[in-house]
């Protein structure tokens, strides 16, 4: 998105370097992402929006210059390809996990997706990767109940906009409030467990909220698959928020979600990268998350 923008290629480089440095890469199977199809994207976004944003991104690609959609969200010539592959990664991971080719998957993708609403790009996001994947599981594979867990420091307003009122989906999230996008304090639907937390909240308080608010709802819902919007910008080193989580907290959260998936979902989890902009903290936190998913001790 341009020099100095927090949503930078260095994010994925830092993650890959950490996986190599810790030896985690040996325990993982890496797969390249295909592009999502228009049909797949339109399960979460309106046809008008998909046509409009695709046309705009094609113009940016062909023109060879960047274009700001809003003060935060900038399209460059490679954005269309990147966004299609990010959504495609989530769909392909869903196919692999449901088919049993993988127990779970982590999609190390850019751009992120959870701020993209049914008909608007915002907050670094163009297509809502997790919502597209969840709808794919429901509409193509015939699952009846899926959960979306969002632990980014920012509220996943786009995901909420897309799945509000869809009783096949339970969305559980925590997020700093008030903070961009200044939403979520009042849920849009009854299929949400929103946990707004004040700045400077640390891991112990977040863990207690998860145990008392997320877990009972998840066990009642008994999802057949778990999707994660995995943002790591609630880390205490990340300047885009003011929360106080550390790697051990992300490890604990992931383990609790793995426990839910093992109990109700045959272990099936697809996790997609969202935020996380302090590169060292992001890399360490992703490694902790992936270590639990891969059951590497």
Coordinates of C-alpha atoms in Angstrom, one line a residue:
X1 CA 0.0 0.0 0.0
X2 CA 3.0 2.3 -0.3
X3 CA 6.2 3.2 1.5
X4 CA 5.7 3.6 5.2
X5 CA 2.2 2.0 5.3
X6 CA 1.8 -0.6 8.1
X7 CA 0.2 -3.1 5.7
X8 CA 3.5 -3.9 4.1
X9 CA 5.1 -7.0 2.4
X10 CA 7.5 -7.2 5.4
X11 CA 4.7 -8.7 7.4
X12 CA 4.8 -12.0 5.6
X13 CA 8.6 -11.9 5.3
X14 CA 8.8 -11.6 9.1
X15 CA 6.5 -14.5 9.6
X16 CA 8.4 -16.7 7.2
X17 CA 11.7 -15.8 8.8
X18 CA 10.4 -16.7 12.2
X19 CA 9.0 -20.1 11.1
X20 CA 12.5 -20.8 9.6
X21 CA 14.4 -19.6 12.6
X22 CA 12.3 -21.7 15.0
X23 CA 12.3 -24.8 12.8
X24 CA 8.5 -24.8 12.7
X25 CA 8.7 -24.8 8.9
X26 CA 9.8 -28.5 9.0
X27 CA 6.5 -29.4 10.7
X28 CA 4.3 -27.6 8.2
X29 CA 3.1 -28.3 4.6
X30 CA 3.1 -25.1 2.5
X31 CA 0.7 -24.6 -0.3
X32 CA 0.3 -21.8 -2.8
X33 CA -3.1 -20.1 -3.0
X34 CA -5.3 -20.1 -6.1
X35 CA -7.3 -17.0 -7.0
X36 CA -10.9 -17.0 -5.7
X37 CA -13.6 -17.0 -8.3
X38 CA -16.2 -14.2 -8.6
X39 CA -18.9 -16.7 -7.6
X40 CA -17.0 -17.5 -4.4
X41 CA -16.5 -13.8 -3.5
X42 CA -20.2 -13.0 -4.2
X43 CA -21.2 -15.4 -1.4
X44 CA -20.1 -12.7 1.0
X45 CA -20.2 -9.5 -1.1
X46 CA -22.9 -7.9 -3.3
X47 CA -22.5 -8.5 -7.1
X48 CA -22.5 -4.7 -7.6
X49 CA -19.6 -4.3 -5.2
X50 CA -17.6 -7.1 -6.7
X51 CA -18.0 -5.7 -10.2
X52 CA -17.2 -2.2 -9.0
X53 CA -14.1 -3.0 -7.0
X54 CA -12.8 -5.5 -9.7
X55 CA -13.2 -2.8 -12.4
X56 CA -11.4 -0.2 -10.2
X57 CA -8.5 -2.6 -9.3
X58 CA -8.1 -3.5 -13.0
X59 CA -7.8 0.2 -13.8
X60 CA -5.2 0.6 -11.2
X61 CA -3.3 -2.5 -12.4
X62 CA -3.4 -1.4 -16.0
X63 CA -2.5 2.2 -15.2
X64 CA 0.4 1.3 -13.1
X65 CA -0.2 3.8 -10.4
X66 CA -1.7 3.6 -6.8
X67 CA -5.1 4.9 -5.9
X68 CA -6.4 5.7 -2.4
X69 CA -9.9 4.4 -1.7
X70 CA -9.9 6.1 1.7
X71 CA -7.1 7.5 3.9
X72 CA -6.2 4.0 5.1
X73 CA -6.8 1.8 2.1
X74 CA -4.6 2.1 -1.0
X75 CA -4.7 0.0 -4.1
X76 CA -1.6 -0.6 -6.1
X77 CA -1.1 -2.4 -9.5
X78 CA -0.8 -5.8 -7.7
X79 CA -3.7 -5.4 -5.3
X80 CA -6.3 -7.2 -7.4
X81 CA -4.1 -10.3 -7.8
X82 CA -3.2 -10.2 -4.1
X83 CA -6.8 -9.8 -2.9
X84 CA -8.0 -12.6 -5.2
X85 CA -5.2 -15.0 -3.9
X86 CA -5.9 -14.0 -0.3
X87 CA -9.6 -14.9 -0.6
X88 CA -8.6 -18.0 -2.6
X89 CA -6.3 -19.2 0.1
X90 CA -9.2 -19.2 2.6
X91 CA -11.4 -21.1 0.2
X92 CA -8.7 -23.6 -0.7
X93 CA -7.9 -24.2 2.9
X94 CA -11.5 -24.8 3.7
X95 CA -11.7 -27.4 0.9
X96 CA -8.5 -29.1 2.1
X97 CA -9.7 -29.2 5.7
X98 CA -13.2 -30.5 5.0
X99 CA -11.8 -33.1 2.6
X100 CA -9.4 -34.3 5.3
X101 CA -6.2 -33.4 3.4
X102 CA -5.3 -31.2 6.3
X103 CA -6.5 -31.1 9.9
X104 CA -6.3 -27.3 10.0
X105 CA -4.7 -24.5 8.1
X106 CA -3.2 -21.0 8.6
X107 CA -3.5 -18.6 5.7
X108 CA -0.6 -16.2 5.7
X109 CA -2.2 -13.6 3.4
X110 CA -2.3 -10.0 2.5
X111 CA -4.4 -7.9 2.3
X112 CA -6.5 -8.7 5.4
X113 CA -10.2 -8.9 5.1
X114 CA -12.3 -8.4 8.2
X115 CA -13.1 -4.7 7.6
X116 CA -14.5 -5.3 4.1
X117 CA -18.3 -5.1 4.3
X118 CA -20.8 -6.5 1.9
X119 CA -20.4 -3.5 -0.3
X120 CA -17.4 -1.4 0.8
X121 CA -13.6 -1.7 1.0
X122 CA -12.0 -0.2 4.1
X123 CA -9.4 -0.6 6.8
X124 CA -6.8 -2.1 4.4
X125 CA -9.4 -4.7 3.3
X126 CA -10.9 -5.4 -0.1
X127 CA -12.5 -8.9 0.1
X128 CA -13.6 -10.5 3.4
X129 CA -11.5 -13.6 3.3
X130 CA -12.9 -15.3 6.4
X131 CA -16.6 -14.6 5.5
X132 CA -16.0 -15.9 2.0
X133 CA -14.5 -19.1 3.4
X134 CA -17.3 -19.5 6.0
X135 CA -20.0 -19.1 3.4
X136 CA -18.2 -21.6 1.1
X137 CA -18.3 -24.2 3.9
X138 CA -22.0 -23.6 4.4
X139 CA -23.2 -23.1 0.8
X140 CA -20.9 -25.4 -1.1
X141 CA -20.0 -28.1 1.5
X142 CA -23.3 -28.1 3.2
X143 CA -22.2 -27.5 6.8
X144 CA -25.0 -26.3 9.0
X145 CA -23.1 -24.4 11.7
X146 CA -19.7 -22.6 11.6
X147 CA -18.1 -20.3 14.1
X148 CA -16.0 -17.2 13.3
X149 CA -13.6 -16.1 16.0
X150 CA -12.0 -12.7 15.6
X151 CA -9.2 -11.7 18.0
X152 CA -7.9 -8.6 16.1
X153 CA -7.5 -5.4 18.2
X154 CA -10.0 -3.8 15.8
X155 CA -13.6 -4.8 15.6
X156 CA -14.3 -7.0 12.5
X157 CA -17.1 -4.8 11.3
X158 CA -17.1 -6.1 7.8
X159 CA -17.6 -9.7 9.0
X160 CA -20.3 -8.7 11.3
X161 CA -22.0 -6.8 8.5
X162 CA -21.9 -9.8 6.2
X163 CA -23.1 -12.5 8.7
X164 CA -25.4 -10.6 11.0
X165 CA -28.6 -12.5 11.2
X166 CA -27.2 -15.6 9.6
X167 CA -28.1 -18.2 12.3
X168 CA -25.7 -20.7 10.7
X169 CA -22.8 -18.6 11.9
X170 CA -21.8 -17.7 15.4
X171 CA -19.2 -14.8 15.6
X172 CA -17.2 -14.3 18.8
X173 CA -14.8 -11.4 19.1
X174 CA -13.0 -9.2 21.4
X175 CA -11.6 -5.8 20.3
X176 CA -10.3 -2.6 21.9
X177 CA -13.1 0.0 22.3
X178 CA -13.1 2.8 21.4
X179 CA -10.8 2.3 18.4
X180 CA -11.2 2.1 14.6
X181 CA -13.7 1.4 13.2
X182 CA -15.7 2.6 16.2
X183 CA -18.3 -0.2 16.0
X184 CA -19.2 -3.4 17.7
X185 CA -20.3 -2.2 21.1
X186 CA -23.9 -2.9 20.1
X187 CA -24.0 -6.1 18.0
X188 CA -25.9 -6.1 14.7
X189 CA -27.4 -9.6 15.3
X190 CA -28.2 -12.1 17.9
X191 CA -25.6 -14.5 16.4
X192 CA -22.7 -12.4 17.8
X193 CA -20.7 -12.4 21.1
X194 CA -19.0 -9.1 21.0
X195 CA -16.6 -8.3 23.8
X196 CA -15.4 -4.7 23.7
X197 CA -12.5 -4.1 26.0
X198 CA -10.8 -0.8 27.2
X199 CA -7.3 0.2 26.2
X200 CA -4.4 -1.3 28.2
X201 CA -6.4 -4.5 28.9
X202 CA -3.9 -7.3 29.5
X203 CA -4.0 -11.0 28.9
X204 CA -5.4 -12.2 32.2
X205 CA -8.5 -10.1 31.7
X206 CA -9.0 -11.2 28.1
X207 CA -8.6 -14.9 29.1
X208 CA -11.3 -14.5 31.7
X209 CA -13.7 -12.8 29.2
X210 CA -13.1 -15.6 26.7
X211 CA -13.8 -18.3 29.3
X212 CA -17.0 -16.6 30.6
X213 CA -18.4 -15.2 27.4
X214 CA -17.1 -17.1 24.3
X215 CA -16.8 -20.6 25.6
X216 CA -20.3 -21.2 26.8
X217 CA -21.7 -19.8 23.6
X218 CA -19.4 -21.9 21.4
X219 CA -20.2 -25.1 23.3
X220 CA -24.0 -24.4 23.0
X221 CA -23.6 -23.7 19.3
X222 CA -21.4 -26.7 18.6
X223 CA -19.9 -25.5 15.3
X224 CA -19.0 -28.0 12.7
X225 CA -16.0 -25.9 11.7
X226 CA -14.1 -23.0 13.2
X227 CA -12.8 -20.0 11.3
X228 CA -10.4 -17.5 12.9
X229 CA -9.7 -13.9 11.9
X230 CA -6.2 -14.0 13.5
X231 CA -5.1 -10.4 14.1
X232 CA -2.0 -10.0 16.3
X233 CA -2.2 -6.2 16.8
X234 CA -3.5 -6.5 20.4
X235 CA 0.1 -7.3 21.3
X236 CA 1.6 -4.9 23.7
X237 CA 4.3 -4.0 21.2
X238 CA 1.9 -3.0 18.5
X239 CA 1.3 0.8 18.0
X240 CA -1.9 0.4 16.1
X241 CA -3.7 -0.5 19.4
X242 CA -3.2 -0.1 23.1
X243 CA -3.8 -3.6 24.4
X244 CA -1.4 -5.7 26.4
X245 CA -1.4 -9.3 25.0
X246 CA 1.8 -11.3 24.5
X247 CA 2.7 -14.5 22.7
X248 CA 1.6 -16.7 25.6
X249 CA -1.9 -15.2 25.4
X250 CA -2.2 -16.0 21.7
X251 CA -1.0 -19.5 22.4
X252 CA -3.6 -19.9 25.1
X253 CA -6.4 -18.5 23.0
X254 CA -5.5 -20.8 20.1
X255 CA -5.5 -23.8 22.4
X256 CA -8.9 -23.0 23.7
X257 CA -10.2 -22.8 20.1
X258 CA -8.5 -26.1 19.2
X259 CA -10.3 -27.6 22.2
X260 CA -13.6 -26.4 20.8
X261 CA -12.8 -27.7 17.4
X262 CA -11.7 -31.1 18.7
X263 CA -15.0 -31.4 20.7
X264 CA -17.4 -30.3 18.1
X265 CA -15.7 -29.9 14.7
X266 CA -13.5 -32.9 14.1
X267 CA -10.6 -30.5 14.8
X268 CA -11.4 -28.5 11.7
X269 CA -10.0 -25.0 11.8
X270 CA -9.1 -22.4 9.1
X271 CA -7.2 -19.4 10.4
X272 CA -6.6 -16.3 8.3
X273 CA -4.1 -13.5 9.1
X274 CA -5.6 -10.1 9.8
X275 CA -3.7 -7.4 11.6
X276 CA -0.3 -7.3 13.3
X277 CA 2.1 -4.5 12.4
X278 CA 5.0 -4.7 14.9
X279 CA 7.0 -7.1 12.8
X280 CA 8.9 -8.9 15.5
X281 CA 5.8 -9.3 17.8
X282 CA 3.7 -10.3 14.8
X283 CA 6.2 -13.0 13.8
X284 CA 6.5 -14.4 17.3
X285 CA 2.8 -14.4 17.9
X286 CA 2.0 -16.1 14.6
X287 CA 4.6 -18.8 15.4
X288 CA 2.9 -19.4 18.8
X289 CA -0.5 -19.6 17.0
X290 CA 0.8 -22.0 14.4
X291 CA 2.7 -24.1 16.9
X292 CA -0.6 -24.9 18.7
X293 CA -2.5 -25.5 15.4
X294 CA 0.3 -27.9 14.2
X295 CA 0.5 -29.6 17.7
X296 CA 4.2 -29.0 17.8
X297 CA 5.7 -28.9 21.3

